[in-house]
Tab-separated table of C-alpha atoms in Angstrom:
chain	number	residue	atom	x	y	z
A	345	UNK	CA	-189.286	-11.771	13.560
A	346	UNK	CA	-186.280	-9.412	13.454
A	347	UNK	CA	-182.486	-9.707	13.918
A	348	UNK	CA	-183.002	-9.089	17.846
A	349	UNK	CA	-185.852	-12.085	17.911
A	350	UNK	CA	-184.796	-14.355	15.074
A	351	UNK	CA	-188.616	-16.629	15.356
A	352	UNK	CA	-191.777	-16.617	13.814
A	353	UNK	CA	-195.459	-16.560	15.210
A	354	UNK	CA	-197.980	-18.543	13.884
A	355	UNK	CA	-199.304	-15.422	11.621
A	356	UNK	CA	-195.817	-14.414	10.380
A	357	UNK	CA	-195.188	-17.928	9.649
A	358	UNK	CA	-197.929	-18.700	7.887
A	359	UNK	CA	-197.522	-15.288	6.157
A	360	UNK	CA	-194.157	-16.884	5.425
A	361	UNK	CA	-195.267	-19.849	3.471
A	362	UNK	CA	-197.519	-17.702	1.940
A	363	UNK	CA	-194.635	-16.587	0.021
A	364	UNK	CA	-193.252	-19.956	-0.964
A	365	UNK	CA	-196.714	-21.357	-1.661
A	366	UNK	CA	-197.021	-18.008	-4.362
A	367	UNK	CA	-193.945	-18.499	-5.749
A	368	UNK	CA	-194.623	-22.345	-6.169
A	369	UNK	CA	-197.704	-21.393	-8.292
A	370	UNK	CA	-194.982	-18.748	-10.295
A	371	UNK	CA	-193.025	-22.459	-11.168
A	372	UNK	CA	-196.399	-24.529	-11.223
A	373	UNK	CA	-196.942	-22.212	-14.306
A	374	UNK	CA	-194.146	-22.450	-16.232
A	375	UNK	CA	-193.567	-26.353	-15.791
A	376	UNK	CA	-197.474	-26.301	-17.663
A	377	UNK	CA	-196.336	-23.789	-19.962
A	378	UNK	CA	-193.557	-25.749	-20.954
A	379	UNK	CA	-194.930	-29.519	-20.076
A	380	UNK	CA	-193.848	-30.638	-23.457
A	381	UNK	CA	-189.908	-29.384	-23.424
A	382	UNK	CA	-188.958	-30.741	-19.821
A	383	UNK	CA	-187.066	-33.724	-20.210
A	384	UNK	CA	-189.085	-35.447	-17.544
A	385	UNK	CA	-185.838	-38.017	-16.379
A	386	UNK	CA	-184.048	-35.748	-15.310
A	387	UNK	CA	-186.295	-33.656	-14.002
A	388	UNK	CA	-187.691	-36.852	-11.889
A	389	UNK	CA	-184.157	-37.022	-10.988
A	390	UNK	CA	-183.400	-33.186	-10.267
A	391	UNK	CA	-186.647	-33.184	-7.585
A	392	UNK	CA	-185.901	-36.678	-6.221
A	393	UNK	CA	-181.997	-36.253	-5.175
A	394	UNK	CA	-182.591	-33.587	-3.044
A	395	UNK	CA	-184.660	-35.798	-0.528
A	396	UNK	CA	-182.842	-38.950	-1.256
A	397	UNK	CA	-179.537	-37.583	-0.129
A	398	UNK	CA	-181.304	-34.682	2.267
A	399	UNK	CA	-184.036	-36.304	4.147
A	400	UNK	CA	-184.376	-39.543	4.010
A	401	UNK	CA	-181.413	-40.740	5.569
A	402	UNK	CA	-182.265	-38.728	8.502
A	403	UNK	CA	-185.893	-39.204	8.705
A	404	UNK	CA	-185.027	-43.492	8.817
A	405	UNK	CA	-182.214	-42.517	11.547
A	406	UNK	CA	-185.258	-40.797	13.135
A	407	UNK	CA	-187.482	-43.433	13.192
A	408	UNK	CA	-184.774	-45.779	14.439
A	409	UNK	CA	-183.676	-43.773	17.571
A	410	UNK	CA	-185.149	-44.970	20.983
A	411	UNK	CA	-184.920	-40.981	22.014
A	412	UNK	CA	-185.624	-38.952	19.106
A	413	UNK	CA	-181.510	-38.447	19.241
A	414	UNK	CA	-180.049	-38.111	16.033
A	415	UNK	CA	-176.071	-37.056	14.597
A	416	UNK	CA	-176.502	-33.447	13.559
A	417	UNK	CA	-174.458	-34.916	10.223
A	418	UNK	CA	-178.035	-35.299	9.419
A	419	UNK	CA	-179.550	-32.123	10.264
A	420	UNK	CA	-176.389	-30.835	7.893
A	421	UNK	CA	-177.091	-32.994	5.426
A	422	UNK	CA	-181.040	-31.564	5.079
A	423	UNK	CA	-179.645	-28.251	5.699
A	424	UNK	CA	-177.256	-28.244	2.623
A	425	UNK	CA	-179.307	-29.977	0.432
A	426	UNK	CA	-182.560	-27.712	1.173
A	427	UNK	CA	-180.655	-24.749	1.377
A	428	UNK	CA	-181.237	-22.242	-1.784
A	429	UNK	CA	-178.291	-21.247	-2.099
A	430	UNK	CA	-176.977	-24.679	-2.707
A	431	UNK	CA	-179.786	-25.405	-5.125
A	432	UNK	CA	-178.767	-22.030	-6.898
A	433	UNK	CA	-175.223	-23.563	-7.528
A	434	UNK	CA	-176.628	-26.858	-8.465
A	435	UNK	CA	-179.019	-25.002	-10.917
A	436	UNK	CA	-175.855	-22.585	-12.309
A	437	UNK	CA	-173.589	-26.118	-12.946
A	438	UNK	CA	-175.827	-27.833	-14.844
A	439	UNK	CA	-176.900	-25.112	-17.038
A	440	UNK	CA	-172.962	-24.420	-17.953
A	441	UNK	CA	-172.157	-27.685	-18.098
A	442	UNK	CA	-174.978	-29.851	-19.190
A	443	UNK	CA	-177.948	-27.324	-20.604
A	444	UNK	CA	-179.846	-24.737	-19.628
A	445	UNK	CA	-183.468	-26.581	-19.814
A	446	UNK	CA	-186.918	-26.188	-18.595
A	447	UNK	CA	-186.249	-29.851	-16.129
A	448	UNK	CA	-184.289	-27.270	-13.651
A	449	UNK	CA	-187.701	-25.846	-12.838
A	450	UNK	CA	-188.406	-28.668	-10.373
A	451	UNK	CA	-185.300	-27.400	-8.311
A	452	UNK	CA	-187.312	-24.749	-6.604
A	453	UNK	CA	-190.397	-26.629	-7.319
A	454	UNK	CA	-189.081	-29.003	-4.624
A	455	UNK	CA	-187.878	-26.273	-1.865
A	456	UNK	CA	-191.026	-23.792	-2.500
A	457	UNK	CA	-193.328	-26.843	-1.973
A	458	UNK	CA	-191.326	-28.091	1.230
A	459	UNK	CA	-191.286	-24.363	2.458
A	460	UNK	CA	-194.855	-23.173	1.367
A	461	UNK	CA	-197.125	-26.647	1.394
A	462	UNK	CA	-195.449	-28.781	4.022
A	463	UNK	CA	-193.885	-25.727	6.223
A	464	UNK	CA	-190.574	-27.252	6.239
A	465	UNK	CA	-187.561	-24.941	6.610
A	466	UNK	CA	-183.913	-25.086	7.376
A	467	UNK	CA	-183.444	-27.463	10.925
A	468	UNK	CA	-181.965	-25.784	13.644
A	469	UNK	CA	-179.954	-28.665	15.893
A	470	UNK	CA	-182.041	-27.920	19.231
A	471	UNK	CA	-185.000	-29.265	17.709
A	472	UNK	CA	-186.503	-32.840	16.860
A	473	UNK	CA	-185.401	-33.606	13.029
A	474	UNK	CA	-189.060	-34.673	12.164
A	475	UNK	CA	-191.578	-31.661	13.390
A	476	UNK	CA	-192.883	-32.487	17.354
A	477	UNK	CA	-194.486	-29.550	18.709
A	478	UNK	CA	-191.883	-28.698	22.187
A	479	UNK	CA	-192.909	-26.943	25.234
A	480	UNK	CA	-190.207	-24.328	25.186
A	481	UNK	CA	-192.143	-23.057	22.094
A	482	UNK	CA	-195.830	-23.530	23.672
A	483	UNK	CA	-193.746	-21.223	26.583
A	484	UNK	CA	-192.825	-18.633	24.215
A	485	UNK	CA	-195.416	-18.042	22.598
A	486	UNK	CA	-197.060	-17.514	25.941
A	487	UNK	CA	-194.743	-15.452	26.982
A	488	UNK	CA	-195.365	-13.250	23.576
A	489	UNK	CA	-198.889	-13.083	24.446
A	490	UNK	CA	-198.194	-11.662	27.740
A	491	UNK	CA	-196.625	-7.998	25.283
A	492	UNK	CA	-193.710	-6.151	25.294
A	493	UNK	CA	-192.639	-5.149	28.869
A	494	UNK	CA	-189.264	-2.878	28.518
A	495	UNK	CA	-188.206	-3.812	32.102
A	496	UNK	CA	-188.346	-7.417	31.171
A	497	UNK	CA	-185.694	-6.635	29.269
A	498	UNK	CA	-183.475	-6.386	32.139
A	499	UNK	CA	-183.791	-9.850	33.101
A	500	UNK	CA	-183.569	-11.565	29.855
A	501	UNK	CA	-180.280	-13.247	29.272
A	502	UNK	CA	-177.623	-12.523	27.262
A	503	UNK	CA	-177.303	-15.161	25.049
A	504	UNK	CA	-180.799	-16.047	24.835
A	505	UNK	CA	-180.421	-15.278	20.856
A	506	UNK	CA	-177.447	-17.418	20.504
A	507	UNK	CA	-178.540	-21.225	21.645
A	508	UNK	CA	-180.034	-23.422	19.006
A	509	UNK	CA	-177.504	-23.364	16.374
């Protein structure tokens, strides 16, 4: 993957959970470390929220669609609340206003787990909102297999980079 082919293989994705999964063990570790000064309600809560509000609205509109067709208010909605960046803020608010305590922990406990255990990343909106395996990803990765041709380059189109989002 690179900013001219913004995908993953199967190795470099795997390689990429590989990260999350590591630094889910860094967390694992310190919640033990600390068992006994998390303030386990809302720490329950902290985990729980991001799902409640994130993915399970969209994984029931899911189930409930005749085609697999769901509002992308959805795919936003798992998008913002499993984004990092958004946990980060979440994280920085309630230390300055509430505390700075050990419960915040299961904040990245929940995205490192999605990302490195499940394989769950950000959603683009081209793609199913639960995980379906699609041919035009079976056809890429054929075409991958096939190497790097410069002439092909020719014939690729120009916005081939820019669909999905």
């Amino acid at each position: 993957m690179d900013v001219k082919n913004p995908f993953e293989s199967p190795t470099t994705f795997r390689l990429h959970r590989a990260e999350y999964v590591v630094a889910q063990i860094v967390i694992t570790i310190l919640i033990i470390w600390h068992w006994h000064q998390i303030r386990w309600i809302p720490a329950i809560c902290l985990f729980a929220y991001i799902d409640l509000i994130g993915y399970i609205p969209g994984a029931i509109a899911f189930r409930r669609s005749p085609n697999g067709r769901i509002s992308k208010v959805y795919y936003v909605l798992y998008n913002t609340m499993h984004s990092m960046m958004t946990q980060g803020a979440v994280i920085a608010l309630w230390g300055f206003i509430v505390r700075w305590e050990w419960a915040l922990l299961l904040i990245p406990w929940h995205i490192f787990g999605d990302r490195g255990v499940f394989g769950n990343f950000l959603k683009p909106f081209s793609l199913p909102f639960e995980p379906h395996a699609t041919l035009g990803y079976r056809r890429l990765l054929d075409g991958l297999s096939a190497g790097y041709r410069p002439e092909d380059e020719d014939r690729a189109p120009a916005a081939a980079g820019a669909q999905g989002q």
